[in-house]
XYZ file of C-alpha atoms in Angstrom:
678
model
C -33.846 -16.411 -19.825
C -31.385 -13.541 -19.884
C -28.763 -13.519 -17.126
C -27.245 -10.171 -16.165
C -23.522 -9.665 -15.719
C -23.913 -9.030 -11.988
C -25.915 -12.236 -11.523
C -23.380 -14.261 -13.453
C -20.548 -12.833 -11.386
C -22.443 -13.571 -8.210
C -22.613 -17.278 -9.061
C -19.054 -17.564 -10.400
C -16.769 -20.097 -8.698
C -14.034 -18.811 -6.332
C -11.271 -18.957 -8.895
C -13.412 -18.054 -11.887
C -11.472 -16.690 -14.817
C -14.541 -14.831 -16.104
C -13.548 -11.154 -16.252
C -15.780 -8.423 -14.917
C -17.842 -7.125 -17.801
C -17.401 -3.518 -16.697
C -13.778 -3.488 -17.815
C -11.897 -4.627 -20.922
C -10.436 -8.096 -20.794
C -6.767 -7.196 -21.071
C -4.316 -4.342 -20.847
C -3.422 -3.172 -24.356
C 0.225 -3.361 -25.453
C 2.392 -0.531 -24.160
C 3.160 2.278 -26.548
C 6.759 3.351 -26.868
C 6.301 6.604 -24.967
C 4.626 4.724 -22.130
C 7.583 2.362 -21.799
C 9.969 5.317 -21.816
C 7.852 7.191 -19.278
C 7.846 4.208 -16.917
C 11.626 3.938 -17.134
C 11.933 7.663 -16.446
C 9.595 7.379 -13.446
C 11.421 4.436 -11.880
C 14.944 5.664 -12.597
C 14.038 9.239 -11.734
C 12.683 8.162 -8.357
C 15.767 6.058 -7.695
C 18.186 8.843 -8.628
C 16.314 11.542 -6.701
C 16.005 9.451 -3.553
C 19.487 7.934 -3.621
C 21.379 11.094 -4.554
C 23.568 12.293 -1.662
C 21.510 10.196 0.748
C 24.334 10.271 3.303
C 23.516 13.929 3.923
C 21.091 12.530 6.494
C 24.017 10.977 8.374
C 22.664 8.612 11.033
C 19.097 9.944 10.674
C 17.299 8.976 13.864
C 20.137 7.792 16.110
C 17.697 5.637 18.093
C 17.060 3.347 15.114
C 20.581 3.790 13.753
C 22.027 2.334 16.940
C 19.743 -0.685 16.607
C 20.800 -1.136 12.969
C 24.462 -0.965 14.026
C 23.819 -3.465 16.818
C 22.106 -5.852 14.417
C 25.038 -5.582 12.032
C 27.288 -6.842 14.851
C 25.171 -9.495 16.548
C 22.565 -11.929 15.175
C 20.467 -11.957 18.342
C 20.410 -8.167 18.322
C 19.245 -8.325 14.699
C 16.513 -10.860 15.466
C 14.995 -8.891 18.328
C 15.848 -5.350 17.227
C 18.127 -4.705 20.194
C 19.395 -1.217 20.834
C 22.782 -2.593 21.881
C 24.886 -5.620 20.847
C 24.910 -6.661 24.507
C 21.153 -7.313 24.121
C 20.038 -5.432 27.207
C 16.929 -3.826 25.666
C 15.206 -3.473 22.290
C 13.887 -0.409 20.524
C 10.201 0.155 21.216
C 9.069 -1.172 17.823
C 9.092 -4.625 16.186
C 12.231 -5.504 14.242
C 11.294 -5.758 10.521
C 12.851 -2.396 9.681
C 15.969 -3.293 11.690
C 16.263 -6.605 9.833
C 16.615 -4.809 6.516
C 19.070 -2.134 7.665
C 21.104 -4.457 9.883
C 21.425 -7.127 7.184
C 22.624 -4.451 4.794
C 25.182 -3.442 7.428
C 26.324 -7.049 7.809
C 26.770 -7.399 4.042
C 28.277 -4.029 3.150
C 29.610 -2.831 6.502
C 27.597 -0.480 8.675
C 27.458 3.130 7.466
C 24.948 5.847 6.721
C 24.672 4.611 3.129
C 24.267 0.928 3.997
C 21.467 1.899 6.384
C 19.611 4.425 4.210
C 19.985 3.038 0.678
C 17.532 0.171 1.369
C 15.010 2.766 2.549
C 15.296 4.679 -0.721
C 14.940 1.479 -2.738
C 11.707 0.823 -0.845
C 10.400 4.100 -2.290
C 11.165 2.841 -5.793
C 9.311 -0.389 -5.011
C 6.314 1.513 -3.614
C 6.138 3.698 -6.737
C 6.272 0.584 -8.922
C 3.471 -1.047 -6.917
C 1.305 2.057 -7.258
C 1.918 2.074 -11.005
C 1.017 -1.608 -11.249
C -2.123 -1.343 -9.121
C -3.663 1.656 -10.888
C -2.647 0.424 -14.341
C -4.399 -2.908 -13.763
C -7.551 -1.238 -12.487
C -7.909 1.401 -15.190
C -6.159 -0.480 -18.020
C -4.348 2.816 -18.553
C -0.612 3.075 -18.126
C -0.944 6.845 -18.042
C -3.103 6.624 -14.928
C -0.555 4.265 -13.371
C 2.255 6.687 -14.175
C 0.296 9.511 -12.561
C -0.223 7.483 -9.373
C 3.466 6.631 -9.141
C 4.468 10.238 -9.831
C 2.118 11.649 -7.193
C 3.523 9.267 -4.591
C 7.123 10.129 -5.497
C 6.546 13.904 -5.273
C 4.751 13.869 -1.915
C 7.045 15.679 0.567
C 6.611 13.229 3.456
C 7.514 10.362 1.114
C 10.722 12.111 0.075
C 11.484 12.725 3.737
C 10.835 9.296 5.244
C 12.079 7.035 2.453
C 15.494 8.664 2.899
C 15.328 8.214 6.671
C 15.733 5.221 8.974
C 12.436 5.122 10.862
C 10.296 1.971 10.473
C 7.566 3.913 8.654
C 9.145 3.327 5.236
C 9.015 -0.469 5.296
C 5.579 -0.375 6.946
C 4.135 1.779 4.163
C 5.780 -0.342 1.476
C 4.110 -3.428 2.966
C 0.760 -1.641 3.268
C 1.055 -0.677 -0.396
C 1.906 -4.266 -1.256
C -1.214 -5.371 0.636
C -3.347 -2.951 -1.405
C -1.735 -4.144 -4.639
C -2.425 -7.798 -3.795
C -6.028 -6.983 -2.918
C -6.525 -5.262 -6.260
C -5.026 -8.293 -7.992
C -7.525 -10.443 -6.075
C -10.612 -8.419 -7.023
C -11.224 -9.246 -10.720
C -11.366 -13.015 -10.292
C -12.000 -13.393 -6.545
C -8.530 -14.881 -6.097
C -8.049 -16.211 -2.588
C -4.345 -16.666 -3.297
C -3.757 -12.973 -3.963
C -5.896 -12.095 -0.960
C -3.807 -14.406 1.208
C -0.674 -12.620 -0.028
C -2.271 -9.346 1.050
C -2.660 -10.884 4.501
C 1.007 -11.882 4.542
C 2.050 -8.339 3.559
C -0.028 -6.845 6.367
C 1.333 -9.413 8.819
C 4.825 -8.125 8.186
C 3.556 -4.530 8.238
C 2.374 -5.343 11.765
C 5.908 -6.510 12.567
C 7.185 -3.168 11.296
C 5.027 -0.809 13.353
C 2.323 -2.864 15.029
C -1.285 -1.659 14.830
C -0.492 1.248 12.513
C 0.497 -1.279 9.865
C -3.013 -2.762 10.078
C -4.883 0.528 9.695
C -5.393 -0.245 5.998
C -7.038 -3.573 6.838
C -10.691 -2.360 7.048
C -10.448 -0.755 3.605
C -8.997 -3.863 1.971
C -11.466 -6.200 3.634
C -14.536 -4.103 2.836
C -13.497 -3.605 -0.799
C -13.119 -7.353 -1.309
C -16.358 -8.098 0.506
C -18.267 -5.672 -1.727
C -16.635 -6.222 -5.112
C -15.184 -9.729 -5.489
C -17.157 -11.654 -8.157
C -18.196 -14.668 -6.145
C -20.828 -15.591 -3.595
C -21.001 -13.858 -0.228
C -20.111 -17.127 1.479
C -16.954 -17.484 -0.596
C -15.981 -13.867 -0.018
C -16.233 -14.356 3.732
C -14.243 -17.606 3.557
C -11.529 -15.891 1.500
C -11.295 -13.065 4.005
C -10.994 -15.539 6.859
C -8.181 -17.256 4.967
C -6.413 -13.929 4.491
C -6.825 -13.227 8.214
C -5.225 -16.592 8.954
C -2.317 -15.701 6.654
C -1.914 -12.410 8.507
C -1.909 -14.156 11.885
C 0.664 -16.737 10.788
C 2.971 -14.184 9.133
C 3.026 -12.016 12.257
C 2.244 -14.488 15.009
C 5.409 -16.531 14.631
C 7.421 -13.630 16.016
C 5.023 -13.152 18.919
C 5.391 -16.851 19.756
C 9.166 -16.537 19.461
C 9.241 -13.823 22.134
C 7.120 -16.034 24.382
C 9.097 -19.239 23.843
C 12.541 -17.642 24.123
C 13.671 -17.516 27.771
C 13.455 -13.945 29.038
C 16.818 -14.290 30.750
C 18.592 -14.816 27.430
C 16.851 -12.210 25.262
C 16.673 -8.417 25.515
C 13.868 -6.706 27.411
C 11.038 -5.647 25.050
C 11.188 -1.882 25.450
C 7.942 -0.051 26.056
C 6.194 -3.032 27.639
C 5.360 -3.162 31.322
C 5.860 -6.913 31.668
C 8.409 -7.804 28.957
C 5.725 -9.188 26.614
C 5.163 -8.304 22.986
C 1.384 -8.010 23.209
C 1.569 -5.562 26.097
C 3.701 -3.379 23.838
C 1.187 -3.800 20.996
C -1.937 -3.021 22.988
C -0.424 -0.633 25.530
C 2.511 1.657 24.848
C 2.274 1.450 21.035
C -1.460 0.781 20.853
C -4.507 2.066 22.656
C -2.509 3.794 25.384
C -0.673 5.853 22.776
C -3.836 6.597 20.809
C -5.747 7.671 23.900
C -2.832 9.708 25.263
C -2.339 7.535 28.314
C 1.274 6.492 27.873
C 3.128 9.781 28.195
C 5.590 8.935 30.938
C 2.779 7.186 32.841
C 2.380 10.294 34.992
C 6.091 10.304 35.923
C 8.233 12.841 34.118
C 12.005 12.337 34.212
C 12.346 15.824 32.731
C 10.645 17.452 35.722
C 12.574 20.464 36.990
C 14.365 20.170 40.349
C 12.944 21.914 43.378
C 13.263 25.668 43.171
C 13.029 25.824 39.348
C 10.325 25.784 36.720
C 10.295 26.291 32.963
C 8.680 29.628 32.096
C 5.429 29.477 30.135
C 7.005 31.293 27.190
C 9.655 28.583 26.960
C 7.217 25.678 27.308
C 5.426 26.972 24.215
C 8.590 26.200 22.249
C 7.960 22.491 22.717
C 4.489 22.480 21.114
C 3.031 19.543 19.212
C 0.773 19.153 16.185
C -2.635 19.943 17.614
C -5.649 17.663 17.494
C -9.029 17.618 15.804
C -10.674 17.591 12.404
C -8.218 20.092 10.896
C -5.016 18.403 12.135
C -4.297 16.859 8.714
C -4.349 20.287 7.074
C -2.401 22.465 9.513
C 1.139 23.021 10.746
C 3.946 20.685 9.729
C 1.419 17.963 8.873
C -0.087 20.260 6.253
C 3.296 20.712 4.596
C 4.054 16.998 4.659
C 0.855 15.393 3.365
C -2.049 17.760 2.681
C -1.163 19.122 -0.772
C -3.535 16.834 -2.672
C -5.735 15.729 0.213
C -8.732 17.976 -0.656
C -8.517 16.915 -4.317
C -8.218 13.245 -3.337
C -11.316 13.456 -1.117
C -13.206 15.057 -3.987
C -11.877 12.423 -6.395
C -13.200 9.642 -4.161
C -16.699 11.131 -4.258
C -16.561 11.733 -8.013
C -15.453 8.185 -8.785
C -18.248 6.722 -6.666
C -20.781 8.959 -8.450
C -19.380 8.146 -11.880
C -19.469 4.391 -11.209
C -22.826 4.519 -9.452
C -24.625 2.439 -12.088
C -21.825 -0.058 -12.601
C -22.339 -3.648 -11.414
C -21.379 -4.647 -7.895
C -18.228 -6.241 -9.255
C -16.910 -3.043 -10.861
C -13.156 -3.124 -10.238
C -12.681 0.648 -10.566
C -15.139 1.236 -7.760
C -13.399 -1.544 -5.836
C -10.043 0.203 -6.164
C -11.665 3.490 -5.131
C -12.901 1.758 -1.991
C -9.407 0.379 -1.309
C -7.628 3.706 -1.561
C -10.459 6.035 -0.558
C -11.418 4.193 2.622
C -7.741 3.753 3.484
C -7.277 7.524 3.201
C -10.418 8.393 5.169
C -10.094 5.824 7.966
C -6.435 6.547 8.606
C -6.950 10.289 8.263
C -9.716 10.300 10.869
C -7.636 8.108 13.174
C -4.684 10.506 12.971
C -6.946 13.529 13.448
C -8.435 12.171 16.662
C -5.270 10.640 18.102
C -4.675 12.031 21.603
C -1.203 10.625 22.235
C 2.150 11.703 20.849
C 1.718 12.429 17.134
C 4.611 13.034 14.762
C 3.820 14.698 11.442
C 5.644 11.945 9.559
C 3.082 9.370 10.741
C 0.969 10.646 7.854
C 3.269 8.812 5.457
C 0.800 5.961 6.046
C -1.835 7.607 3.818
C 0.456 8.856 1.038
C -0.191 5.820 -1.237
C -3.932 6.096 -0.560
C -3.980 9.745 -1.656
C -1.941 8.957 -4.764
C -4.182 6.034 -5.690
C -7.579 7.683 -5.291
C -6.321 10.887 -6.915
C -5.123 8.986 -10.001
C -8.408 7.071 -10.198
C -10.322 10.337 -10.073
C -8.241 11.943 -12.790
C -8.591 8.873 -15.015
C -12.373 8.784 -14.582
C -12.680 12.488 -15.386
C -10.349 12.148 -18.365
C -12.542 9.389 -19.760
C -15.502 11.737 -19.459
C -13.817 14.958 -20.507
C -16.233 15.330 -23.415
C -19.325 15.556 -21.193
C -20.551 17.963 -18.548
C -19.755 15.722 -15.572
C -16.134 15.280 -16.623
C -15.559 18.967 -17.262
C -17.205 20.259 -14.105
C -15.542 17.546 -12.014
C -12.150 18.351 -13.542
C -12.629 22.059 -12.831
C -13.511 21.320 -9.210
C -10.504 19.046 -8.687
C -8.052 21.452 -10.308
C -9.454 24.394 -8.366
C -9.151 22.474 -5.081
C -5.532 21.634 -5.919
C -4.591 25.190 -6.797
C -6.382 26.953 -3.966
C -5.069 24.561 -1.332
C -1.500 24.733 -2.684
C -1.776 28.520 -2.426
C -2.976 28.271 1.191
C -0.154 25.914 2.183
C 2.547 27.970 0.448
C 1.140 31.145 2.002
C 2.168 29.720 5.408
C 5.782 29.987 4.261
C 5.282 33.248 2.404
C 8.953 34.225 2.261
C 9.886 31.121 0.244
C 9.437 31.365 -3.542
C 6.532 33.799 -3.239
C 5.996 33.812 -7.014
C 5.144 30.108 -6.996
C 1.877 30.250 -5.085
C 0.526 33.074 -7.244
C 1.492 31.249 -10.429
C -0.201 28.051 -9.240
C -3.326 29.954 -8.244
C -3.529 31.864 -11.523
C -3.035 28.833 -13.783
C -5.425 26.573 -11.870
C -8.149 29.243 -11.656
C -7.866 30.005 -15.378
C -7.948 26.351 -16.400
C -10.883 25.710 -14.069
C -12.777 28.613 -15.634
C -12.001 27.210 -19.081
C -13.302 23.780 -18.101
C -16.474 25.280 -16.625
C -17.053 27.216 -19.837
C -16.532 24.000 -21.786
C -19.314 22.401 -19.722
C -21.802 24.977 -21.056
C -22.517 24.230 -24.762
C -23.143 27.837 -25.778
C -20.049 29.112 -23.978
C -17.965 26.251 -25.369
C -18.975 27.140 -28.923
C -18.305 30.835 -28.419
C -14.922 30.166 -26.807
C -14.163 27.389 -29.316
C -13.369 24.895 -26.567
C -13.577 21.429 -28.072
C -12.477 18.076 -26.611
C -8.863 18.675 -27.598
C -8.836 22.067 -25.881
C -10.451 20.476 -22.832
C -7.636 17.930 -22.733
C -5.043 20.706 -22.817
C -6.788 22.596 -20.038
C -7.015 19.468 -17.895
C -3.328 18.618 -18.302
C -2.225 22.220 -17.677
C -4.361 22.471 -14.570
C -3.084 19.192 -13.161
C 0.547 20.144 -13.700
C 0.017 23.512 -12.045
C -1.845 21.924 -9.154
C 1.000 19.467 -8.567
C 3.653 22.202 -8.663
C 3.457 23.040 -4.950
C 3.984 19.454 -3.837
C 6.754 18.981 -6.391
C 8.524 22.141 -5.264
C 8.353 21.244 -1.590
C 9.608 17.748 -2.347
C 12.500 19.195 -4.343
C 13.320 21.460 -1.400
C 13.194 18.509 1.005
C 15.504 16.107 -0.829
C 18.862 17.930 -0.514
C 18.459 18.962 3.125
C 20.006 17.087 6.032
C 17.430 15.458 8.299
C 18.395 14.022 11.661
C 16.776 13.469 15.042
C 13.364 12.273 16.120
C 11.178 14.866 14.386
C 12.438 15.696 10.871
C 10.479 18.186 8.781
C 9.992 18.874 5.087
C 10.691 21.823 2.843
C 13.418 24.469 2.920
C 15.336 24.930 6.186
C 13.662 27.280 8.632
C 15.723 30.309 9.713
C 17.203 29.883 13.203
C 15.256 31.530 15.993
C 16.989 33.368 18.821
C 15.191 32.140 21.933
C 17.707 33.294 24.501
C 18.200 30.837 27.318
C 16.112 28.262 25.494
C 18.811 27.835 22.832
C 21.357 26.561 25.357
C 18.718 24.494 27.128
C 17.607 22.916 23.867
C 21.197 22.119 22.974
C 21.634 20.205 26.224
C 18.251 18.501 25.798
C 19.276 17.456 22.280
C 22.376 15.787 23.711
C 20.171 14.009 26.244
C 17.979 12.654 23.426
C 20.918 11.310 21.442
C 21.716 14.322 19.258
C 24.830 16.447 19.129
C 28.477 15.453 19.285
C 30.040 13.295 21.965
C 33.055 14.794 23.732
C 36.233 13.146 22.333
C 37.569 12.533 25.843
C 34.409 10.656 26.802
C 34.515 8.677 23.563
C 38.089 7.601 24.327
C 37.095 6.501 27.830
C 34.311 4.291 26.485
C 36.394 2.818 23.675
C 39.059 1.803 26.169
C 36.656 -0.295 28.243
C 36.645 -4.101 28.172
C 33.303 -4.591 29.925
C 30.163 -5.950 28.216
C 28.630 -2.481 28.316
C 31.051 0.407 28.097
C 28.595 2.609 30.000
C 25.083 2.890 31.379
C 22.937 6.000 30.970
C 19.279 6.821 31.407
C 17.090 6.551 28.277
C 17.698 5.015 24.898
C 18.308 8.307 23.082
C 21.614 9.246 24.737
C 22.643 5.579 24.862
C 22.187 5.381 21.098
C 24.247 8.528 20.556
C 27.100 7.133 22.658
C 26.986 3.803 20.807
C 27.223 5.414 17.389
C 30.059 7.693 18.496
C 32.146 4.968 20.146
C 30.942 1.715 18.524
C 30.627 0.212 21.980
C 27.602 -1.333 23.670
C 25.813 1.048 26.059
C 23.102 0.073 28.552
C 19.960 2.221 28.204
C 18.485 2.402 31.699
C 14.689 2.494 31.546
C 14.458 2.380 27.747
C 13.138 5.200 25.584
C 11.129 7.048 28.231
C 13.093 5.774 31.263
C 9.828 4.075 32.332
C 10.833 0.481 31.560
C 11.469 -1.404 34.824
C 14.982 -2.500 33.884
C 17.421 -2.729 35.367
C 16.304 -2.786 38.979
C 18.830 -1.509 41.507
C 19.788 -5.071 42.580
C 20.264 -6.096 38.942
C 22.398 -3.029 38.292
C 24.473 -3.703 41.410
C 25.037 -7.308 40.286
C 26.223 -6.132 36.871
C 28.620 -3.670 38.498
C 30.000 -6.333 40.877
C 30.462 -8.712 37.923
C 32.366 -6.034 35.971
C 29.745 -5.842 33.204
C 29.481 -2.017 33.096
C 32.388 0.393 32.680
C 30.918 3.817 33.477
C 27.696 5.359 34.727
C 26.859 8.626 32.982
C 24.285 11.264 33.829
C 23.764 14.600 32.006
C 24.328 17.871 33.828
C 22.004 20.588 32.598
C 22.743 24.144 33.708
C 19.467 25.963 34.389
C 19.222 29.759 33.983
C 18.802 31.794 37.177
C 15.707 33.356 35.609
C 13.968 29.987 35.947
C 14.177 30.020 39.742
C 10.802 30.280 41.431
C 12.070 32.866 43.926
C 12.745 35.461 41.227
C 10.663 38.624 41.443
C 7.869 38.527 38.859
C 7.504 41.215 36.236
C 4.276 42.565 37.810
C 6.181 43.698 40.933
C 4.397 41.359 43.323
C 6.245 39.531 46.053
C 8.349 36.663 44.729
C 7.043 33.157 45.257
C 8.809 31.331 48.100
C 11.325 28.821 46.867
C 12.420 25.682 48.643
C 16.023 25.689 49.777
C 18.540 24.730 47.116
C 21.764 22.843 47.658
C 25.312 23.726 46.693
C 24.694 22.358 43.199
C 21.811 24.764 42.611
C 21.317 25.398 38.914
C 22.718 22.008 37.907
C 20.028 19.513 36.993
C 20.773 15.803 36.647
C 17.699 14.308 34.948
C 17.598 10.592 35.659
C 14.493 8.449 35.503
C 15.878 5.835 37.888
C 16.704 7.896 40.975
C 17.632 4.810 42.989
C 20.504 3.947 40.669
C 21.658 7.569 40.489
C 21.677 7.938 44.283
C 23.490 4.617 44.783
C 26.177 5.468 42.233
C 26.710 8.965 43.649
C 27.039 7.519 47.143
C 29.662 4.925 46.199
C 31.696 6.267 43.265
C 33.672 9.392 42.472
C 32.455 11.594 39.650
C 34.383 13.400 36.962
C 32.970 15.970 34.576
C 33.335 15.452 30.831
C 31.504 17.387 28.132
C 28.513 18.423 30.232
C 28.180 14.975 31.778
C 28.915 13.521 35.178
C 30.900 10.315 34.623
C 31.409 7.656 37.305
C 33.999 4.892 36.861
C 32.228 1.732 38.022
C 35.381 -0.392 37.683
C 37.069 1.644 40.403
C 36.802 0.515 44.033
C 33.547 1.610 45.631
C 33.643 3.837 48.730
């Protein structure tokens, strides 16, 4: 009786060494140019990402302060504390802080010691993409293409030279995909368990976002692995156990460690890790239910309101099916997204008659479902959405794109390969033109060149798909290869150019962007207001007089100030521990007024600081409107009218103002808490 390949694979033991018949048994030896190209890719990525990396200074001061704290104190490192005094953590798990803080402990804390590990993670991610695609396709060229596409994606160049936790999370997600692909050919439970470990630590980098790749990996293994369904399910359960162990130990640590001797877990309502996971950083964020919990510490004082024209200056990134293609998100991630979606469909069609255990289709499921699931999740997210979140699908786009190109290259001599190649190249060129058109004043020649080359090569490939036209135009397989390569290079040019424009620019703050610097906009009163708001969020320079005051303190915390952003800025400027009242949003219930009073009585806090924001008279609600109607009545204003002191914890502010004398330093009201109270 004849046994088919699929049937034999179905009955293979869990650790069977029988290769899938749909693919060659081994990767052929590397040719010299392939070895050289790999070296160029790895070294080129390292040089590009490491070059002048200190131009980004402290990056996001929020995470920089935590990295500095961890470089000074082991408990702060373990929990990801914002301050060495271990009052409160950042609102994310600590894996990213472990890497940057350990580097600071070894080499001394600096911009370079913090950011160099991030850039090296990019090199590792590129290497993993090369390894994964090379193993699937048995083509080093396809692996090189995948690594190159990842390296020249603008959001990758942005965030792997920055200090947000997204870089280590995406590296671990990529490692999980790589391990899954290693597990597919022989149904290896060991490699699948390693994928679980990688995702466990991705969870400890950025919680549920690190697990968004999980459905794609699990489904691909369930469909493709060459063993029985029972064994596939058992292997997946084992990988889930590995994930739980590799992440759960830290959750148990936060439970077992006495709350009184560890920092408060910022963002949680009850000082528990799982509340942070499921609430503030989980479903509440996704559903848009965690934005200040209905209480806004930035609410204007009575008698003032921000004009509508000014509020528009604080816009977000929209929501809906087109979110991934528009605005800043479009510049950061969308360059190859249409082509990658098309590639996913083409690979599935091309491998439609392959056996269930076809590893190429399995890899397409890994990267294609990763891209689609995460893309839909980001599109429908109702909470706060930063454009750089889309870094999470950059490896998925690179992987499925490279698989599509490889499949079409293999079939470049037939109609399917030529028409599919024309469609992919045309989607690349047209979309690059659309994206570049949104910044029409920058390198205007580039978008027209990309469009012209990709349209011409697509036309050539379509002609090659018609036998009569191919003969008349003398387009043979070699000419088709040239057209395909030329079209791909032209289609990649937009992403490459925007990445090249991103790398040398300085990126700081909570919302960095890609590409060339935007020209400054004159927004009148909003410019001054934004400058003061930037200081409140941890940006800008600290007044030298204030810095000297804080450095001269001998208390556990040199100062206390509302919100983690300004506390982080003060810490980095003075290298002293600063208490962040209320955490990142000022919503965290620490410290209470009695706790704060106890710390003051015990000489634990040197100064209390609150910003003073000067509001324009034009923002008063009793100003005559432009339509000539009667002005709206305004509530009475006090002698400090026009000066706004935004503090989330009003009880502490009122108590301090009632008992201590203020001085004014650099746009801040400063209260000496070591002086006698009155």
